[in-house]
Amino acid sequence: MNRKSTITKEQIRRWLRETDWRRLDTLFGRADRVRRDHVGDEVHLRGLVEISSHCQRDCLYCGLRRQNRILSRYRLSAEQILACARRAVHYGYGTVVLQSGEDSGIRREWLTEVIRQLKRQTHLAVTLSLGERDRADLAAWRHAGADRYLLRFETANAHLYNRIHPPRRPGLPDRFDLLRTLRQLGYEVGSGVMVGIPGQTIDDLADDIEWFGRLDLDMIGLGPFLAHPHTPLGQEYAEASDRPADPRQVANSELMTYKAIALVRLVCPDANIPSTTALASLNPQNGREEGLRCGANVIMPNLTPLAYRRQYEIYPAKACLQEEPGRFDQQLKQRIAALGRRVGVGPGAAPHYLERRKAEVPS
Ligand code: 5AD
């Protein structure tokens, strides 16, 4: 567990099984206080740019999987990415997140130059979320100025992981190895899981939460599993819906996601935790705000040009499909203020990342 964790594994399991709202309110309230004490009232906004929907992987749950031939694919140009980043600056965001499928068409040298330009033209922190890449790519991008990398491990249960991911060539590093590599390269490191993967038990999710603490992550993103009809796991989910659920199965529900967010906050008090788009897809009215009220402190507004949004359909009914960045930004800032919170200023690195860097780089 994280050295600052305020909760035991058995308590995590118990909370994940809890259904009484009154008792759950005490969990959410406690997570909210820990959030305030450790990372404050600022809500950091990270502008998300989905730079490519090409993917050479075939993960069984993801709409971008290679075998989903219905999806038409795009890759943004360097100029398009820079234009999105200028929007992020215009809205006062401190970070731009470049996300894509696992796309070998994103060449090391090309992205290196894009990152250099981004760092030259703006003061934005640059986060990458591009799947499993070679160490040499990760090193080059870090060297060019990339600050952070997000790579979810999806589930710490190796059996379940292998069931929902196509096999890789033997000898390649697994995601835990890659997270360690990212850390060695000096990235601020984020990971996360899906909540309610078919076959995921309460014990599995409790293990995931414990893993977050053990990995001492700087950023942790969680969202509900959402069944995509053009994926094998989405189809399996739909077919199973008329059978009685296994009582150990984690629900892919809004409530379960709030519980998981709150517990992650108790295990990793200093981490940056987004209230995710997947959560907002389950509750477009106020899912993002509810996430912010039970431990989260980050929102990732989507800055991908509207024309491409439908082609980045990881899961169906994604909350952001119609969200025009300017209008979304305005509403979001009003909602943050209504919660009694403030929009974060600057890059908004996790406090313990900064401590770690200070310890590593003698001044
Ligand atoms: N439902 C919910 N989340 C998904 N992701 C991919 N497919 C789905 C889905 N069907 C998440 C994965 C991935 C992140 C970018 O999106 O956790 O790491």
Short mmCIF file of N, CA and C and ligand atoms in Angstrom, two decimals, residues 61-63 99 129 152 154 175 193-194 223-228 278 314-315, ligand 1:
data_model
loop_
_atom_site.label_atom_id
_atom_site.label_comp_id
_atom_site.label_asym_id
_atom_site.label_seq_id
_atom_site.Cartn_x
_atom_site.Cartn_y
_atom_site.Cartn_z
N TYR A 61 -12.32 -5.47 -25.72
CA TYR A 61 -13.35 -4.55 -25.22
C TYR A 61 -13.38 -3.22 -25.96
N CYS A 62 -12.38 -2.92 -26.73
CA CYS A 62 -12.18 -1.54 -27.20
C CYS A 62 -12.65 -1.37 -28.64
N GLY A 63 -13.43 -0.31 -28.85
CA GLY A 63 -13.97 -0.03 -30.18
C GLY A 63 -12.91 0.32 -31.22
N GLN A 99 -3.59 11.48 -27.00
CA GLN A 99 -3.98 10.08 -26.85
C GLN A 99 -4.23 9.45 -28.22
N SER A 129 -0.49 9.36 -24.08
CA SER A 129 -1.29 8.17 -23.75
C SER A 129 -1.44 7.40 -25.05
N ARG A 152 -2.90 2.52 -18.67
CA ARG A 152 -3.70 1.75 -17.71
C ARG A 152 -3.27 0.28 -17.74
N GLU A 154 -5.38 -1.92 -16.65
CA GLU A 154 -6.74 -2.44 -16.92
C GLU A 154 -7.27 -3.40 -15.87
N ARG A 175 2.77 -4.50 -18.93
CA ARG A 175 2.45 -3.10 -18.61
C ARG A 175 3.09 -2.65 -17.30
N VAL A 193 -7.63 1.39 -14.27
CA VAL A 193 -8.33 0.14 -14.63
C VAL A 193 -9.75 0.48 -15.07
N MET A 194 -10.39 -0.53 -15.66
CA MET A 194 -11.82 -0.43 -15.91
C MET A 194 -12.56 -1.09 -14.75
N GLY A 223 -12.67 4.17 -14.96
CA GLY A 223 -13.99 4.40 -15.53
C GLY A 223 -14.71 3.06 -15.63
N PRO A 224 -16.03 3.11 -15.73
CA PRO A 224 -16.78 1.86 -15.88
C PRO A 224 -16.50 1.21 -17.22
N PHE A 225 -16.49 -0.12 -17.26
CA PHE A 225 -16.48 -0.83 -18.53
C PHE A 225 -17.82 -0.56 -19.23
N LEU A 226 -17.76 -0.17 -20.49
CA LEU A 226 -18.98 0.09 -21.26
C LEU A 226 -18.97 -0.83 -22.48
N ALA A 227 -20.03 -1.62 -22.61
CA ALA A 227 -20.04 -2.67 -23.65
C ALA A 227 -20.17 -2.04 -25.03
N HIS A 228 -19.21 -2.35 -25.88
CA HIS A 228 -19.25 -1.85 -27.26
C HIS A 228 -19.76 -2.98 -28.16
N ALA A 278 -15.80 8.24 -19.30
CA ALA A 278 -16.61 7.01 -19.24
C ALA A 278 -17.67 7.16 -18.14
N ILE A 314 -14.18 4.57 -28.47
CA ILE A 314 -13.66 3.47 -27.66
C ILE A 314 -14.83 2.64 -27.14
N TYR A 315 -15.89 3.35 -26.71
CA TYR A 315 -17.13 2.72 -26.23
C TYR A 315 -18.27 3.59 -26.74
N1 5AD B 1 -15.31 0.69 -21.80
C1 5AD B 1 -14.67 1.47 -20.92
N2 5AD B 1 -13.40 1.87 -21.03
C2 5AD B 1 -12.74 1.45 -22.12
N3 5AD B 1 -11.47 1.66 -22.51
C3 5AD B 1 -11.28 1.02 -23.68
N4 5AD B 1 -12.39 0.39 -24.05
C4 5AD B 1 -13.33 0.62 -23.10
C5 5AD B 1 -14.67 0.23 -22.90
N5 5AD B 1 -15.31 -0.56 -23.77
C6 5AD B 1 -10.51 2.39 -21.70
C7 5AD B 1 -9.30 1.52 -21.37
C8 5AD B 1 -8.16 2.27 -22.02
C9 5AD B 1 -8.67 3.69 -22.04
C10 5AD B 1 -7.99 4.58 -23.02
O1 5AD B 1 -10.03 3.51 -22.39
O2 5AD B 1 -9.13 1.46 -19.96
O3 5AD B 1 -6.95 2.17 -21.29
#
